[in-house]
Coordinates of C-alpha atoms in Angstrom, one line a residue:
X65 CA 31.8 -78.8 43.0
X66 CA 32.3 -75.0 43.7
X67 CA 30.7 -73.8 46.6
X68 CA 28.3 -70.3 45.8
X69 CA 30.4 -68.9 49.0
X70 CA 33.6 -69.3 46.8
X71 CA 31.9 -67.7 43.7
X72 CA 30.7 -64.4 45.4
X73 CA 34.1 -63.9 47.0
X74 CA 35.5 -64.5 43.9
X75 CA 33.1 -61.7 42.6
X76 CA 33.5 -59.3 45.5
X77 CA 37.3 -59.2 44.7
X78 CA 37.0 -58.9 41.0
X79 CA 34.9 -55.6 41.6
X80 CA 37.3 -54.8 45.0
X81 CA 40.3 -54.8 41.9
X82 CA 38.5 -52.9 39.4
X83 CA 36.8 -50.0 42.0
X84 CA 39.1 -49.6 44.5
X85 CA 36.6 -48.4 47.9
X86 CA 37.2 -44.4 48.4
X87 CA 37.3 -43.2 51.8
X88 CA 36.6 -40.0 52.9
X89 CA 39.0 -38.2 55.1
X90 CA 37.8 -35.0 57.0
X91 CA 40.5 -32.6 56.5
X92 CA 41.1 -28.7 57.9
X93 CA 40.5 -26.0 55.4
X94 CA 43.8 -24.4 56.2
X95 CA 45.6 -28.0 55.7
X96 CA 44.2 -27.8 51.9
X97 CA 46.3 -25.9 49.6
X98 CA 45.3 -24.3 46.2
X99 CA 46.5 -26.0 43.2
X100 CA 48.8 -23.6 41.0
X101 CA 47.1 -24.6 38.2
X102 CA 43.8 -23.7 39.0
X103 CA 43.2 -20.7 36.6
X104 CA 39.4 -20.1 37.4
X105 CA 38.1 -19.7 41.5
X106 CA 34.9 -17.4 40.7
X107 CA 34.6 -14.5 41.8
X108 CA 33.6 -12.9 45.4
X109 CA 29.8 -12.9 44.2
X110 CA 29.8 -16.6 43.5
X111 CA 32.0 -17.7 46.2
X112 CA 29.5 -16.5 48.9
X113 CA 26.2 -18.0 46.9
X114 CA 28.0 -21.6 47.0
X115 CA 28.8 -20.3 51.0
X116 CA 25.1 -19.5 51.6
X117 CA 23.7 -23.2 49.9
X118 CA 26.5 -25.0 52.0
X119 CA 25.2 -23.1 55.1
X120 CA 21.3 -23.9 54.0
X121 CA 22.4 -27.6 53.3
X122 CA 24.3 -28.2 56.6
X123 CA 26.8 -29.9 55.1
X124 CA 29.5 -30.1 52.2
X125 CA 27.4 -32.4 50.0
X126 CA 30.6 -33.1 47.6
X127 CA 33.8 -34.8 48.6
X128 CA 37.0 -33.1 47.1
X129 CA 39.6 -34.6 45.6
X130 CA 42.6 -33.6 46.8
X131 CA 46.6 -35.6 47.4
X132 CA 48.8 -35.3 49.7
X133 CA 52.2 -33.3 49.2
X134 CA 53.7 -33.2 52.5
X135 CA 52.9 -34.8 56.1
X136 CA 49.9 -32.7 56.6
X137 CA 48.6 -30.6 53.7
X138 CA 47.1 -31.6 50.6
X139 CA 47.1 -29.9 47.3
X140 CA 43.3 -29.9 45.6
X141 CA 42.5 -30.9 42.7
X142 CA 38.6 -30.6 42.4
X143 CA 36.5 -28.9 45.2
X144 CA 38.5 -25.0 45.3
X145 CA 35.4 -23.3 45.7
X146 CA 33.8 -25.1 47.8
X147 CA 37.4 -24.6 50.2
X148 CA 36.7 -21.1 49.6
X149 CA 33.5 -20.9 50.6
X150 CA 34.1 -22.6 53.7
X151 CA 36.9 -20.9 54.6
X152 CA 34.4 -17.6 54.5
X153 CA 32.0 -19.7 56.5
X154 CA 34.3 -20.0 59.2
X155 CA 36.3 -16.7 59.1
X156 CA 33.6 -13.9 58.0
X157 CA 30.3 -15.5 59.6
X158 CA 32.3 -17.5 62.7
X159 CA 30.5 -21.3 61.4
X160 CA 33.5 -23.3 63.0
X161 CA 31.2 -26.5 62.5
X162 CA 32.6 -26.3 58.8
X163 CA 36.2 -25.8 59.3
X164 CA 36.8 -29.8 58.1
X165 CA 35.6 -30.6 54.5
X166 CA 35.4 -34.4 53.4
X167 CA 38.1 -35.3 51.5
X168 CA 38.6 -38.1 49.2
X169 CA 42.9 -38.1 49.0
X170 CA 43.9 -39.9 45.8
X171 CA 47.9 -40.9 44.6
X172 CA 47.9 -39.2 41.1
X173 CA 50.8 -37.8 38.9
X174 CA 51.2 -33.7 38.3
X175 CA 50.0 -34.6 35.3
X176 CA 47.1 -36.3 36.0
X177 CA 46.1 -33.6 39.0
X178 CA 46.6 -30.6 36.6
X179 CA 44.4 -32.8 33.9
X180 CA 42.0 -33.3 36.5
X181 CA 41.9 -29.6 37.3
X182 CA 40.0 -29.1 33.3
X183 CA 37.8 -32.2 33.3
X184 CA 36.5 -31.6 36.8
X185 CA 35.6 -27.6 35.9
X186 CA 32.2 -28.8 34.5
X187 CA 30.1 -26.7 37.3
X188 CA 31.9 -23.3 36.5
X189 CA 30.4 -21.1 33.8
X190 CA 33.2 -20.7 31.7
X191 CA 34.4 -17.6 29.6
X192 CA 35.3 -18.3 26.2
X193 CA 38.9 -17.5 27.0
X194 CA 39.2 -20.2 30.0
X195 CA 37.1 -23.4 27.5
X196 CA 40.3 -22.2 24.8
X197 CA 42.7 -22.3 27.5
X198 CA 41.2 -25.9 29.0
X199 CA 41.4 -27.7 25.1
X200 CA 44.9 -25.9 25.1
X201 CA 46.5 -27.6 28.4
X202 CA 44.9 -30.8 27.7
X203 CA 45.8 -30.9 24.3
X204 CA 49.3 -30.3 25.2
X205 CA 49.5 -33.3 28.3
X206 CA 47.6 -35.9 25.9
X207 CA 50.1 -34.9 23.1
X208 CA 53.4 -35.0 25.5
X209 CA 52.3 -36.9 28.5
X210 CA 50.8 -40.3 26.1
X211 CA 51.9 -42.8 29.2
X212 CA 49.4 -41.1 31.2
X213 CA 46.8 -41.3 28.9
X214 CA 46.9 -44.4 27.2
X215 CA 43.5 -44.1 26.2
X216 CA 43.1 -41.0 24.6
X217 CA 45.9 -42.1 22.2
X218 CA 43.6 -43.2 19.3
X219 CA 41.6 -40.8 16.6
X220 CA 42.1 -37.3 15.6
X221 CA 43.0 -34.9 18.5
X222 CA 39.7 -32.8 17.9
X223 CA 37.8 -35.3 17.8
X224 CA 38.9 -36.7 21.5
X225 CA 39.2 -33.5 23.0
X226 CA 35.3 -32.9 21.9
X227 CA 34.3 -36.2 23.7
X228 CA 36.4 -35.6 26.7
X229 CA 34.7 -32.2 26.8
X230 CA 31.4 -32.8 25.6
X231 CA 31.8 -30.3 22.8
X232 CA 31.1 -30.2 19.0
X233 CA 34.3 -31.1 16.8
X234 CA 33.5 -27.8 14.9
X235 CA 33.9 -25.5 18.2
X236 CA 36.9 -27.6 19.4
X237 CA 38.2 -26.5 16.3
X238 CA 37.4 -23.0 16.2
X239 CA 38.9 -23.0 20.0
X240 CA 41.9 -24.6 18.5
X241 CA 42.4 -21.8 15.7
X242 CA 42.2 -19.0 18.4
X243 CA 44.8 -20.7 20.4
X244 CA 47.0 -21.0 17.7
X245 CA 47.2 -18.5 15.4
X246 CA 45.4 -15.5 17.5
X247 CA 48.7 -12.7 18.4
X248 CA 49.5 -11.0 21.0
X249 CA 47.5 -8.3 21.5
X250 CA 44.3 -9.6 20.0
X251 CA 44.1 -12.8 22.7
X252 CA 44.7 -10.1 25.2
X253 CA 41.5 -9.1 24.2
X254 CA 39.7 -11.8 24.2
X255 CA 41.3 -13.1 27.4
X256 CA 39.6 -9.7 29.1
X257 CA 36.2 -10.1 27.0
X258 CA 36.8 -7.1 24.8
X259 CA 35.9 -9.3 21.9
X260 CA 33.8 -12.6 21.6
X261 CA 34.7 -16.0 20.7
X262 CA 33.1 -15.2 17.2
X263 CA 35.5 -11.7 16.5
X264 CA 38.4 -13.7 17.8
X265 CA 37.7 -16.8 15.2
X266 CA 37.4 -14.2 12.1
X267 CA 40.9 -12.8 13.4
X268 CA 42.6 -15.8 14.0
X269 CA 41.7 -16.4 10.6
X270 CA 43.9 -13.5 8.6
X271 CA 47.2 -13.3 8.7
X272 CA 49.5 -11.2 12.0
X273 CA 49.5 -7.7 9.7
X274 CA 45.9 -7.7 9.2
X275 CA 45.2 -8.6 12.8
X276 CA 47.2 -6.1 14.4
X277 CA 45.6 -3.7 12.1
X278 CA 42.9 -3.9 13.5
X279 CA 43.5 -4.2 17.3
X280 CA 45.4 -0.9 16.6
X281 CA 41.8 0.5 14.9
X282 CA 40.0 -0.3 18.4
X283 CA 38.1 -2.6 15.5
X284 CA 35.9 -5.3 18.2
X285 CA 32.6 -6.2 16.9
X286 CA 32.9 -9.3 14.8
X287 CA 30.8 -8.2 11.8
X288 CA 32.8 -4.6 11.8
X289 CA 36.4 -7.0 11.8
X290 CA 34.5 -9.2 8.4
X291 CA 33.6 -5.4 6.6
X292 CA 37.5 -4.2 7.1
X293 CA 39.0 -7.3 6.4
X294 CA 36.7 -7.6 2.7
X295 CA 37.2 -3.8 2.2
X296 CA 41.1 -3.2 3.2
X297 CA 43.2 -6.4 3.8
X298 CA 41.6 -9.0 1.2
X299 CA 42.1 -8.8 -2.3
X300 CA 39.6 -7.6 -4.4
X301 CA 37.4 -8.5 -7.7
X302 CA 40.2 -7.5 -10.6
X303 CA 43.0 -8.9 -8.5
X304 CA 40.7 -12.2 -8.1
X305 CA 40.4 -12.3 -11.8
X306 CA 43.4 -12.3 -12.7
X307 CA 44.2 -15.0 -10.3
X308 CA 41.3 -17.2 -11.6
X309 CA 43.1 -16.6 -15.2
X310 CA 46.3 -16.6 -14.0
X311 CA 46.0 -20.3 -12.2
X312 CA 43.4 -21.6 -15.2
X313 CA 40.7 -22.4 -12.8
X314 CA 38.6 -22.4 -15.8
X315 CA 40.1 -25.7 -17.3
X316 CA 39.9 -27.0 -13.9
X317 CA 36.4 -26.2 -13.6
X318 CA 35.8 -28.2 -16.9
X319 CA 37.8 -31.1 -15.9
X320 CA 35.8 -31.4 -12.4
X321 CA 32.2 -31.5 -11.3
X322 CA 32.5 -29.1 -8.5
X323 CA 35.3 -27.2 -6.8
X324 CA 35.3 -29.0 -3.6
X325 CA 39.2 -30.1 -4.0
X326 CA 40.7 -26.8 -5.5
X327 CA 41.9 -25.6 -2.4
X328 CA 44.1 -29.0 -2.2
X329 CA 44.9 -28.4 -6.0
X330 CA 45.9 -24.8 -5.7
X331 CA 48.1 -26.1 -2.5
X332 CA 50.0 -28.5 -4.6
X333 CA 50.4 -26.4 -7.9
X334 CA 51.4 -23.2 -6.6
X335 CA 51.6 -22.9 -2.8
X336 CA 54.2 -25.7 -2.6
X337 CA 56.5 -24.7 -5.7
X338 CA 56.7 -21.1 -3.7
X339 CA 55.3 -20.0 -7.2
X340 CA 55.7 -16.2 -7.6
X341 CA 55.3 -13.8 -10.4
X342 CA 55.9 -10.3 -10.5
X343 CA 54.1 -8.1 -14.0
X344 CA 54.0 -4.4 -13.7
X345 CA 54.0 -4.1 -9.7
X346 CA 51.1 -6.8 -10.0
X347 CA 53.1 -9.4 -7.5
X348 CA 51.9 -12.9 -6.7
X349 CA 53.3 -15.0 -3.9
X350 CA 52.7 -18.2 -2.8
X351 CA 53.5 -20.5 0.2
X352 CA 51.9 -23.7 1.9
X353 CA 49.2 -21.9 3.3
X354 CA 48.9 -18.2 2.2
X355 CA 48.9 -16.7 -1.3
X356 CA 49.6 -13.0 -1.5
X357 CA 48.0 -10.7 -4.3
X358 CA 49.2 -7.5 -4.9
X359 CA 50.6 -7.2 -1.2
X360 CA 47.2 -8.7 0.1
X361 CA 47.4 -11.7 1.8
X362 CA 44.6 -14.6 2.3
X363 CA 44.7 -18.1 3.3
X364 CA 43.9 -20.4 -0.1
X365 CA 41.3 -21.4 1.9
X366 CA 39.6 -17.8 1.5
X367 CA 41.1 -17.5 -1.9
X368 CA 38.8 -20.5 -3.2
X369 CA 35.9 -18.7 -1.9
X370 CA 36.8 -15.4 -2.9
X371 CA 37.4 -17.1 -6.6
X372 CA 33.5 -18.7 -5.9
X373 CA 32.2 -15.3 -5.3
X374 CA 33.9 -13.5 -8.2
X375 CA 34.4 -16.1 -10.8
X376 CA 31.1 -18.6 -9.9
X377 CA 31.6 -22.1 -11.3
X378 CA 30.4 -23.1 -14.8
X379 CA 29.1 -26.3 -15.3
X380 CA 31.4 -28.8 -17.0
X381 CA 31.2 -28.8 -20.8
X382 CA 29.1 -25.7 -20.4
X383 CA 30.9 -23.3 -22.4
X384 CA 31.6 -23.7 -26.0
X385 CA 34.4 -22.9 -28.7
X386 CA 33.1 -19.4 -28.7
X387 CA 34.2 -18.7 -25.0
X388 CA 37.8 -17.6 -25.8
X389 CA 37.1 -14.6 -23.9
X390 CA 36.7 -12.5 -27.3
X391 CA 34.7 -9.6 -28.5
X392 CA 30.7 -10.8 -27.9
X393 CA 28.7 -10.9 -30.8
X394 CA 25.2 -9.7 -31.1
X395 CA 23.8 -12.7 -30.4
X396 CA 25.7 -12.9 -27.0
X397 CA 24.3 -9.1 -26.4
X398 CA 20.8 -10.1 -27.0
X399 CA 21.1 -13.4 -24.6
X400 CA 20.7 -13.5 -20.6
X401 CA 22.0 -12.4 -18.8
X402 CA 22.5 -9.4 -21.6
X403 CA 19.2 -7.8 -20.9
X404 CA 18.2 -7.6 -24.6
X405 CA 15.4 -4.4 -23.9
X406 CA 18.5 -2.4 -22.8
X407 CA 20.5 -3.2 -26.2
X408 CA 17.2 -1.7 -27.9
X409 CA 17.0 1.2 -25.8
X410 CA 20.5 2.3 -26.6
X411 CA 20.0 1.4 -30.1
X412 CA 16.9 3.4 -30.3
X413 CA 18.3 6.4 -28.4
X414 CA 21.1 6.6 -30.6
X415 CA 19.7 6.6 -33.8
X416 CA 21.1 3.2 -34.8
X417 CA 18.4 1.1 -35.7
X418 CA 15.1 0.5 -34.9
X419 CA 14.8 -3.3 -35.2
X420 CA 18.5 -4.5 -35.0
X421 CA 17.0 -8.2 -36.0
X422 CA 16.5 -6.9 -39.5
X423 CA 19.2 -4.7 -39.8
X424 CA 21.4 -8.6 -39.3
X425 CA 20.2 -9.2 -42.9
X426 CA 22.0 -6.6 -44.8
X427 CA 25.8 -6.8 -45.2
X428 CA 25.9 -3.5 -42.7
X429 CA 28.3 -3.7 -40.0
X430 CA 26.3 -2.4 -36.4
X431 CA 28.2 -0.4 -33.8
X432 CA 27.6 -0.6 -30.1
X433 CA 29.9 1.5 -27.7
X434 CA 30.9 -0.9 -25.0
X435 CA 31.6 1.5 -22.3
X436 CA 27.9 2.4 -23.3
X437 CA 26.1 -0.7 -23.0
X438 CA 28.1 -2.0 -19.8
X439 CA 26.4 1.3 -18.2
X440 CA 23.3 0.3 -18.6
X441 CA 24.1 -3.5 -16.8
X442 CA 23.2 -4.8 -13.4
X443 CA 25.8 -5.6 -11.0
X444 CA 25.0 -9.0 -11.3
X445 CA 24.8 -8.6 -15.4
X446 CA 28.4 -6.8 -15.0
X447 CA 30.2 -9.4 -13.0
X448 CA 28.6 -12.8 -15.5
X449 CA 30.0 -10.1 -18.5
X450 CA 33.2 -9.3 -17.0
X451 CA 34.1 -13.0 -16.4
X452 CA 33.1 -14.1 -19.9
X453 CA 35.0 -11.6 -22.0
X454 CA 38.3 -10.7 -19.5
X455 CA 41.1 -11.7 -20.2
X456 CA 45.0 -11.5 -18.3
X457 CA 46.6 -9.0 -21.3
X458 CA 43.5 -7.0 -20.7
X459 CA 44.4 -6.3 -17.6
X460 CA 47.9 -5.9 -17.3
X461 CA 47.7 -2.4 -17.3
X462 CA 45.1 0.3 -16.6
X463 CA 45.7 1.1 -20.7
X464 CA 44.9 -1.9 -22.0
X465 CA 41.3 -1.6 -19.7
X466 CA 40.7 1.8 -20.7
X467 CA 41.5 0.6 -24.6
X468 CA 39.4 -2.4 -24.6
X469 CA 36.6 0.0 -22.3
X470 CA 36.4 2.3 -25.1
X471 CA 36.5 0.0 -28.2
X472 CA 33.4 -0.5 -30.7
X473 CA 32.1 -4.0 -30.1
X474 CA 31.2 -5.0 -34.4
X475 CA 28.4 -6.9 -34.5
X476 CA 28.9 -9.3 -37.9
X477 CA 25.6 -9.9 -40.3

């Protein structure tokens, strides 16, 4: 029979294994040496607050972690301000009795001290810029350094950089869009607060040209960078029109409930086969992730919701034999969203007819002036008209709109 003696030992060694005992070593601030990847100390200000709670406390209440790189001096890996503020202790109010800081000296990998370095930056009130650049550099040693981090190894990147960082998968993302795809001079920027996280995400967002642009224009505020982009660098409602015709996102919209996979379709049709089309200076290109219209260019991400603003979708099986995108007939000008009072008014002012309903019963043909009755239309009215009676040959040229603008819409008995 086992003795209980036996057992605990057993135990005790079991937990000996699996939490090694850490021992704190007193060390000499000048023996500690900063860590070159250290990219955030705080600033004078902060330094000498943390100096003035050591000095209240008595004590460094913190170990630091720090290894060894050569018979007597240790690189740091967590604790630099807390060096720093002891180091003013000593040298700018003469407190010798904190010249040693505890210590806790640990045999890592550079890779594991410069990881170390992000996850142990918790206590420091981060810019934008330095969260960005800690997903970045951890990113990149997960990704290159997998040996190291065998456990990290499993699940979408964003989603283990958001757990290792406590964040939301939606801002790790955002982060992970600035670091990518932000240039030059427009992470300059945001590296010196010149423009938020928010401003940087819109920009990192368009394509190089547009964001240059608009670094060049002294353009900062994030809803002043979302007014240029919609009014200079994005295409606008004719160009998206003939795209929505161009690409018949009308038969996909009545072969599909919703348009939740059209950016994916789009992708696959056109963006992959490099499709390009060039019709009197009108010019279409597409890649893998950008379509350019008429020398604008948008991700097909914005393109769907540009296409969602301009060209709503129709409910499937919604639109009849009659939507051929042909001349309406007065039926269709009486109906919503066709306000029917306005069709009266301008019949009445111009000496038409009185009661149009009756007038249906004689073998008279009624004229309406288009260009006359689309005056008279709401801007919402204006956009539902335009998308049901549009076509591409209308407009191919600025003739053919001023042609069909100007033409008498018959209205049949």
């Amino acid at each position: 029979m086992a003795k209980l003696t036996s057992i605990f030992n057993k135990e005790e060694i079991q937990r000996s294994d699996v939490h090694p005992k850490r021992i704190t070593k007193w060390i000499h601030y000048t023996k500690l040496k900063q860590n070159e990847n250290q990219y955030c100390n705080g600033n004078q200000d902060e330094i000498e607050a943390l100096a003035d709670l050591i000095e209240a406390d008595g004590e460094v209440l913190q170990d630091l972690l720090v290894r060894k790189i050569d018979t007597d001096e240790y690189e740091i890996i967590g604790g630099h301000k807390r060096r720093l503020a002891c180091k003013s202790l000593v040298e700018n109010r003469g407190k010798e009795e904190f010249a040693f800081l505890p210590c806790i000296v640990q045999n890592i990998s550079d890779v594991r001290a410069e990881f170390r370095i992000y996850s142990t930056n918790g206590h420091h009130e981060k810019t934008p810029y330095e969260k960005m650049y800690e997903l970045e550099r951890m990113e990149y040693l997960i990704k290159n350094y997998p040996e190291e981090f065998p456990h990290l190894q499993t699940g979408r990147m964003v989603e283990r950089l958001a757990k290792q960082l406590n964040m939301k998968r939606a801002t790790v993302g955002e982060y992970q869009s600035i670091s990518k795809n932000l240039v030059d001079e427009a992470m300059e920027k945001f590296k010196v607060g010149d423009i938020d996280k928010s401003a940087a995400v819109t920009l990192s967002r368009i394509p190089e040209g547009g964001q240059r642009e608009i670094v060049e224009k002294g353009i900062t505020k994030n809803c002043e960078i979302k007014k240029y982009i919609e009014t200079n660098l994005e295409p606008d409602a004719t160009d998206i029109k003939r795209i929505f015709f161009e690409f018949h996102i009308n038969e996909y919209d009545q072969s599909h409930e919703n348009r939740k996979d059209l950016v994916n379709f789009l992708k696959d049709n056109y963006g992959k086969k490099g499709y390009q089309k060039i019709d009197n200076a009108f010019q279409i290109i597409c890649s893998q992730t950008h379509i350019e219209i008429a020398g604008k260019k948008v991700t097909w991400e914005r393109c769907v919701k540009l296409i969602d603003k301009w060209c709503p979708y129709q409910q499937k099986n919604s639109l009849d034999q009659s939507d051929k995108r042909e001349i309406p007939c007065s039926d269709e000008l009486s109906q919503k969203p066709y306000n029917d009072s306005k069709t009266k008014e301008i019949q009445n002012s111009s000496g038409i007819s009185k009661n149009p309903i009756n007038k249906k019963k004689e073998n008279n043909v009624l004229c309406i002036n288009r260009k006359h009755y689309m005056e008279t239309l709401s801007e919402e009215e204006m956009a539902q008209y335009l998308n049901k009676f549009l076509n591409v040959t209308i407009l191919e040229s600025v003739e053919n709109i001023t042609e069909w603008l100007e033409e008498v819409v018959n209205i049949p008995k």
